[in-house]
Amino acid sequence: MPGSIRPVSVVWVVLVCLLFCSRLLSVGAAPICTNAQAGCHALSLANLFDRVIQHSARMHGISNDLHSEFEQYFLPSKNQIGRVSRNCHTSTIFTPNGKENAQRMARQELTEVILKLLVAWRDPLWHFHQSIAHHHDFNNFSANKALEMSDMVHELRKGVEKVAEKMQMMGIISNSVSSLASPEALLPSDSAEWRLMKDYDLLYCFRRDSNKVQNYLKILKCRIVPEHGC
Amino acid sequence: MWRDLGLAVLVLLSAAVESNSTSPPGKPVLLSCRSPEKETFTCWWEPGSDGGLPTTYRLYYERERLEGVHECPDYWSAGSNSCFFNKTHTLIWVDYYLTVVASNALGNATSDIFKMDVMEIMKPNVPENVTLLVVETEDSPYLHIRWEHPRNTDTESGWVTIKYELRIKQEKNNKWKEYMSGTQSHFSLYSIAPGGVYTVQVRCKLDHGSWSEWTNSTNVKVPNYVQNERSFWILVATLSAIPFMAAMCTLIVKRENVKQCVLPPVPGPKIRGVDFHLLMSGQSEDSTNALIINQNFPLIVGWKDQMEEYLIVTENDIGPPSDASHCQKRKKSLIIPAGFCSDWEIQCKSTHIQNDCAGGTKNETGNFPKNNKSLSGESLSYMEPSKLQKQQCLGQNFVNTEATDPSPLNYDNAVKPFTNSGYVDIRKHVENTQEVNVKQVDYSRVEDVNGDNVFILNNKNLAFNSSGYMDFQRQEEKLSEDYSRVKEVGSNNVVVLQIQDMSADTKNPHATGAHKMGVCTELINSEYIDTIPAPPLM
């Protein structure tokens, strides 16, 4: 009996070792590498695009929900006489408003537009969250959503920057350093305009801009890596 | 006066009639706007009262980041009371401010401002070509539902993301069951009931917009033959189960027989020629019979006769037997009767025989243990003799040894079995070839002995012949004899002996002290007198 246990145990040990090795190899593929580190298995561009698109979709969903909630508290300006001028602080950024315009735009420009938008909304959203948190009219649920939205803008910007880097590496877009080095330079000089806006208008503008970002990313993806999901 | 009153009434009447038929138009209402693919949109309004006059409706819009007021570019593509904005006039993510103005001869009417963003008014058309298919697999069939994206929507550029939803209803229930399909344009429904009728509807939405209308119902009937097949197999299974159960019952009832048939009893070890049962139940005699048969011994007919044949004691001077075969025969002959004895007696006898054959001069008692050992190597593989039996053997042996002469003698000695006392049956061997002087013997008996040592012989029976001699029974050891010749026989019964020098076997008669003999030395005949040295008579 003892004679037969030994080979069985050896086989078991070998199997366990194989399992572990395969696990280790597969785990190694998960982390994202920066600057093409040696021995690092990087994600594909399509995969990166999918991630940022999902992220932007979620961000837009939250802004949509918050906007609906705000409409209950604030009278809509539809009934107001005359034209209500609402100027988002990002209206100065030239963004394509149609499908053809967006498709006609160069990839690099489009990427820059996305990044500009994301950069422009970092501070206003944070302030928005602060004002909502202090306002007693809103519950914690809304405040949490505002905070989440603010964080998401920040992370989405990082994600899009990574995508841009990858595209630059792959030669899809040219290496124009000016667009990515200092995003703050992209902001218009009168960037403090947003401080004058009311919260509801901020939400309205952000809802629109998050939809833009999502759409632009989708267009980019389907233009550059038109695999599944287009 | 009457004329003025009449004129006033006429004017009033005409004025009343005119005011009923015409009026400025009522206020129109913008109902909704809709963009099916995020590239164009359409708006509809509801006109108010027209005031009895032909009324025209115009739609004007203002747009963010566009100066001026513009009129609707297309009033007819989408039907009446609608305005269609084509791609060139459609901008996304910009606000539109719409108004409808109704005007007739008497006046205008303007609707409320309707603010909209194309992003918010998205509602796609219904999906198209909904097809149902019952896929029949081996295990169970399933329903495969397939459709296409609504018309005019561009799904390839990534401009819009369409999500689908479908609902299914069985014919019996009135309850719809909804399923999300995501962005896929197909769906599979498993575990469908055979013979049922299924109704399917599909709808979709763009990004975060509104759901479209449901498609028209599409029906499908699942074929029923699968169930029939299954019932057929169920029938077959039940029918085959009955004989199976019957077989199982018989097996259980007759399990002993089955056991014997399947697992036959292992036959016990068999010894050729031995009846095991007889051994188990028989007596000791039978057991020994069985044992004898094992050894392939020939059958014993009557041991007694054979014993009588071979119980011979021979006196001879022959030393150690040169005739091996002779000895063998004896050995063999003794073994056979010895077979009747118990185990130990067999041993003893054979040892004894061996002693004789091996060397008669040996000390037989000393050789016993040795021969015992040699015997153990033979086919007789019995237990060691018990002490009692050994003593018997030894005793027997001793008896035998006493009977033998130190000088080589061959004795065929056999001990009568089953008795403790041994005896020697001495008999003269007829076949003995040794020379023994067997002669006719004439005796003369000494009747009386005088005081002067005169032998008085009784001549009654005395018959002298040429070679008469006196033979007195004597002990066997004594071989030397004294002979004297009778010279003369007196009248007074006086025997006159003659001293004569004979052959080696004559000796001078001893003359004891008190022994006087008138020795007359006249020989009549060559007769001998065997004298026994008598013990001193005085």
CSV table of C-alpha atoms in Angstrom, one decimal, chain A:
chain,number,residue,atom,x,y,z
A,1,MET,CA,0.0,0.0,0.0
A,2,PRO,CA,2.8,2.4,1.0
A,3,GLY,CA,4.4,1.6,-2.3
A,4,SER,CA,1.4,2.8,-4.3
A,5,ILE,CA,0.9,6.0,-2.2
A,6,ARG,CA,4.3,7.5,-3.2
A,7,PRO,CA,3.8,7.8,-7.0
A,8,VAL,CA,0.3,9.1,-6.4
A,9,SER,CA,1.5,11.8,-4.1
A,10,VAL,CA,4.2,12.7,-6.6
A,11,VAL,CA,1.6,13.1,-9.3
A,12,TRP,CA,-0.4,15.3,-6.9
A,13,VAL,CA,2.5,17.5,-6.2
A,14,VAL,CA,3.3,17.9,-9.9
A,15,LEU,CA,-0.4,18.8,-10.7
A,16,VAL,CA,-0.5,21.4,-7.9
A,17,CYS,CA,2.8,22.9,-9.1
A,18,LEU,CA,1.4,23.1,-12.7
A,19,LEU,CA,-1.7,24.8,-11.5
A,20,PHE,CA,0.2,27.4,-9.5
A,21,CYS,CA,2.5,28.1,-12.4
A,22,SER,CA,-0.4,28.5,-14.8
A,23,ARG,CA,-2.0,30.8,-12.3
A,24,LEU,CA,1.1,32.9,-11.9
A,25,LEU,CA,1.5,33.2,-15.7
A,26,SER,CA,-2.1,34.3,-16.1
A,27,VAL,CA,-2.0,36.8,-13.2
A,28,GLY,CA,1.0,38.4,-14.8
A,29,ALA,CA,-1.1,39.6,-17.7
A,30,ALA,CA,-3.4,41.7,-15.5
A,31,PRO,CA,-1.4,44.8,-14.4
A,32,ILE,CA,-1.1,47.7,-16.9
A,33,CYS,CA,2.4,48.6,-17.7
A,34,THR,CA,3.7,52.1,-18.2
A,35,ASN,CA,6.5,52.9,-20.6
A,36,ALA,CA,6.7,49.3,-21.8
A,37,GLN,CA,8.5,47.9,-18.8
A,38,ALA,CA,10.4,44.7,-19.5
A,39,GLY,CA,8.5,41.5,-18.8
A,40,CYS,CA,5.2,43.3,-18.5
A,41,HIS,CA,2.2,42.2,-20.4
A,42,ALA,CA,0.4,45.3,-21.5
A,43,LEU,CA,-3.3,45.7,-22.3
A,44,SER,CA,-4.4,46.1,-25.9
A,45,LEU,CA,-5.7,49.4,-27.2
A,46,ALA,CA,-9.1,48.0,-27.7
A,47,ASN,CA,-9.2,46.9,-24.1
A,48,LEU,CA,-8.1,50.3,-22.9
A,49,PHE,CA,-10.7,52.0,-25.0
A,50,ASP,CA,-13.4,49.7,-23.6
A,51,ARG,CA,-12.4,50.5,-20.1
A,52,VAL,CA,-12.5,54.3,-20.6
A,53,ILE,CA,-15.8,54.1,-22.5
A,54,GLN,CA,-17.4,52.2,-19.7
A,55,HIS,CA,-16.1,54.7,-17.3
A,56,SER,CA,-17.5,57.6,-19.2
A,57,ALA,CA,-20.8,55.9,-19.6
A,58,ARG,CA,-21.1,55.5,-15.9
A,59,MET,CA,-20.1,59.0,-15.3
A,60,HIS,CA,-22.8,60.3,-17.6
A,61,GLY,CA,-25.3,58.1,-15.9
A,62,ILE,CA,-24.6,59.6,-12.6
A,63,SER,CA,-24.8,63.1,-14.0
A,64,ASN,CA,-28.2,62.3,-15.6
A,65,ASP,CA,-29.6,61.0,-12.3
A,66,LEU,CA,-28.4,64.1,-10.4
A,67,HIS,CA,-29.9,66.3,-13.0
A,68,SER,CA,-33.3,64.6,-12.7
A,69,GLU,CA,-33.2,65.1,-9.0
A,70,PHE,CA,-32.3,68.7,-9.4
A,71,GLU,CA,-35.3,69.3,-11.6
A,72,GLN,CA,-37.6,68.5,-8.7
A,73,TYR,CA,-36.1,71.2,-6.6
A,74,PHE,CA,-35.6,73.8,-9.3
A,75,LEU,CA,-38.2,75.1,-11.6
A,76,PRO,CA,-37.3,74.4,-15.1
A,77,SER,CA,-36.5,77.4,-17.2
A,78,LYS,CA,-38.7,76.3,-20.0
A,79,ASN,CA,-41.6,78.4,-19.0
A,80,GLN,CA,-39.6,81.5,-18.8
A,81,ILE,CA,-40.3,84.1,-21.4
A,82,GLY,CA,-37.7,84.8,-23.8
A,83,ARG,CA,-34.6,83.0,-24.4
A,84,VAL,CA,-32.6,82.0,-21.5
A,85,SER,CA,-29.0,82.3,-22.1
A,86,ARG,CA,-27.0,79.6,-20.5
A,87,ASN,CA,-23.4,79.6,-21.1
A,88,CYS,CA,-21.3,76.7,-20.0
A,89,HIS,CA,-17.8,77.6,-19.2
A,90,THR,CA,-16.7,75.0,-21.7
A,91,SER,CA,-18.6,76.5,-24.5
A,92,THR,CA,-15.4,78.1,-25.6
A,93,ILE,CA,-13.9,74.7,-26.4
A,94,PHE,CA,-14.7,73.8,-29.9
A,95,THR,CA,-16.5,70.6,-29.9
A,96,PRO,CA,-18.1,68.8,-32.9
A,97,ASN,CA,-21.8,68.8,-32.6
A,98,GLY,CA,-22.7,66.3,-35.3
A,99,LYS,CA,-21.7,62.9,-36.4
A,100,GLU,CA,-20.1,64.1,-39.6
A,101,ASN,CA,-18.2,66.8,-37.8
A,102,ALA,CA,-16.9,64.3,-35.3
A,103,GLN,CA,-15.9,61.8,-37.9
A,104,ARG,CA,-14.2,64.5,-40.0
A,105,MET,CA,-12.1,65.6,-37.1
A,106,ALA,CA,-8.6,64.3,-36.8
A,107,ARG,CA,-7.9,61.7,-34.1
A,108,GLN,CA,-5.4,63.8,-32.4
A,109,GLU,CA,-7.8,66.8,-32.3
A,110,LEU,CA,-10.5,64.7,-31.0
A,111,THR,CA,-8.3,63.3,-28.2
A,112,GLU,CA,-7.3,66.7,-27.3
A,113,VAL,CA,-10.9,67.9,-27.1
A,114,ILE,CA,-11.7,65.0,-24.8
A,115,LEU,CA,-8.8,65.9,-22.6
A,116,LYS,CA,-9.7,69.5,-22.5
A,117,LEU,CA,-13.2,68.8,-21.4
A,118,LEU,CA,-12.1,66.5,-18.7
A,119,VAL,CA,-9.6,68.9,-17.4
A,120,ALA,CA,-12.1,71.8,-17.5
A,121,TRP,CA,-14.5,70.0,-15.2
A,122,ARG,CA,-12.1,68.9,-12.4
A,123,ASP,CA,-12.4,71.9,-10.2
A,124,PRO,CA,-16.0,72.9,-10.9
A,125,LEU,CA,-17.2,69.4,-9.9
A,126,TRP,CA,-15.3,69.5,-6.7
A,127,HIS,CA,-16.9,72.7,-5.8
A,128,PHE,CA,-20.2,71.5,-6.8
A,129,HIS,CA,-19.9,68.6,-4.4
A,130,GLN,CA,-18.8,70.9,-1.6
A,131,SER,CA,-21.9,73.1,-2.1
A,132,ILE,CA,-24.2,70.2,-2.2
A,133,ALA,CA,-22.8,68.6,0.9
A,134,HIS,CA,-23.4,71.8,2.8
A,135,HIS,CA,-26.8,72.4,1.5
A,136,HIS,CA,-29.4,71.0,3.8
A,137,ASP,CA,-31.9,70.5,1.1
A,138,PHE,CA,-30.1,67.6,-0.4
A,139,ASN,CA,-29.7,64.2,1.2
A,140,ASN,CA,-26.5,62.3,1.5
A,141,PHE,CA,-27.3,60.2,-1.5
A,142,SER,CA,-27.0,63.1,-3.8
A,143,ALA,CA,-23.9,64.3,-2.1
A,144,ASN,CA,-22.2,60.9,-2.5
A,145,LYS,CA,-23.1,61.0,-6.1
A,146,ALA,CA,-21.6,64.3,-6.6
A,147,LEU,CA,-18.4,63.2,-4.9
A,148,GLU,CA,-18.3,60.1,-7.1
A,149,MET,CA,-18.8,62.1,-10.1
A,150,SER,CA,-15.9,64.4,-9.2
A,151,ASP,CA,-13.6,61.4,-8.7
A,152,MET,CA,-14.6,59.8,-11.9
A,153,VAL,CA,-13.7,62.8,-13.9
A,154,HIS,CA,-10.3,62.7,-12.4
A,155,GLU,CA,-9.8,59.0,-13.1
A,156,LEU,CA,-11.2,59.2,-16.6
A,157,ARG,CA,-8.8,61.9,-17.5
A,158,LYS,CA,-5.9,59.6,-16.4
A,159,GLY,CA,-7.4,56.8,-18.4
A,160,VAL,CA,-7.7,58.9,-21.5
A,161,GLU,CA,-4.1,60.1,-21.1
A,162,LYS,CA,-3.0,56.5,-21.0
A,163,VAL,CA,-4.9,55.8,-24.2
A,164,ALA,CA,-3.3,58.7,-25.8
A,165,GLU,CA,0.1,57.5,-24.8
A,166,LYS,CA,-0.6,54.1,-26.2
A,167,MET,CA,-1.8,55.6,-29.4
A,168,GLN,CA,1.3,57.8,-29.7
A,169,MET,CA,3.4,54.7,-29.1
A,170,MET,CA,1.6,52.8,-31.8
A,171,GLY,CA,2.0,55.8,-34.2
A,172,ILE,CA,-1.7,56.4,-34.5
A,173,ILE,CA,-1.4,60.0,-33.4
A,174,SER,CA,1.6,62.2,-33.7
A,175,ASN,CA,3.6,63.2,-30.7
A,176,SER,CA,2.5,66.7,-30.0
A,177,VAL,CA,3.7,67.3,-26.5
A,178,SER,CA,1.9,70.5,-26.1
A,179,SER,CA,-1.5,68.9,-25.9
A,180,LEU,CA,-0.7,66.6,-23.1
A,181,ALA,CA,2.1,68.1,-21.1
A,182,SER,CA,0.2,70.8,-19.3
A,183,PRO,CA,-3.5,70.4,-19.7
A,184,GLU,CA,-4.1,73.4,-17.6
A,185,ALA,CA,-2.8,75.5,-20.4
A,186,LEU,CA,-5.7,74.4,-22.4
A,187,LEU,CA,-8.1,76.2,-20.2
A,188,PRO,CA,-9.3,79.5,-21.3
A,189,SER,CA,-8.1,82.5,-19.3
A,190,ASP,CA,-11.5,83.2,-17.9
A,191,SER,CA,-11.8,79.9,-16.4
A,192,ALA,CA,-13.3,81.4,-13.2
A,193,GLU,CA,-16.5,81.9,-15.1
A,194,TRP,CA,-17.9,78.7,-13.7
A,195,ARG,CA,-17.9,80.1,-10.2
A,196,LEU,CA,-20.8,82.4,-11.3
A,197,MET,CA,-22.9,79.6,-12.5
A,198,LYS,CA,-25.5,78.1,-10.4
A,199,ASP,CA,-25.4,74.5,-9.3
A,200,TYR,CA,-28.2,73.5,-11.6
A,201,ASP,CA,-26.6,75.0,-14.6
A,202,LEU,CA,-23.4,73.3,-13.7
A,203,LEU,CA,-25.2,70.0,-13.6
A,204,TYR,CA,-26.9,70.8,-16.9
A,205,CYS,CA,-23.6,71.6,-18.6
A,206,PHE,CA,-21.8,68.6,-17.1
A,207,ARG,CA,-24.5,66.3,-18.2
A,208,ARG,CA,-24.0,67.5,-21.7
A,209,ASP,CA,-20.2,67.4,-21.6
A,210,SER,CA,-20.1,63.9,-20.2
A,211,ASN,CA,-22.2,62.7,-23.1
A,212,LYS,CA,-19.9,64.4,-25.5
A,213,VAL,CA,-16.9,62.7,-23.9
A,214,GLN,CA,-18.6,59.3,-24.1
A,215,ASN,CA,-19.6,59.8,-27.7
A,216,TYR,CA,-16.2,61.0,-28.8
A,217,LEU,CA,-14.4,58.1,-27.2
A,218,LYS,CA,-16.8,55.7,-29.0
A,219,ILE,CA,-16.1,57.3,-32.3
A,220,LEU,CA,-12.4,57.1,-31.7
A,221,LYS,CA,-12.5,53.5,-30.8
A,222,CYS,CA,-14.6,52.5,-33.7
A,223,ARG,CA,-12.4,54.4,-36.0
A,224,ILE,CA,-9.1,53.1,-34.6
A,225,VAL,CA,-9.8,49.6,-33.3
A,226,PRO,CA,-13.2,48.7,-34.8
A,227,GLU,CA,-13.4,45.3,-33.1
A,228,HIS,CA,-16.4,44.0,-31.2
A,229,GLY,CA,-18.7,46.6,-29.8
A,230,CYS,CA,-19.1,49.0,-32.7
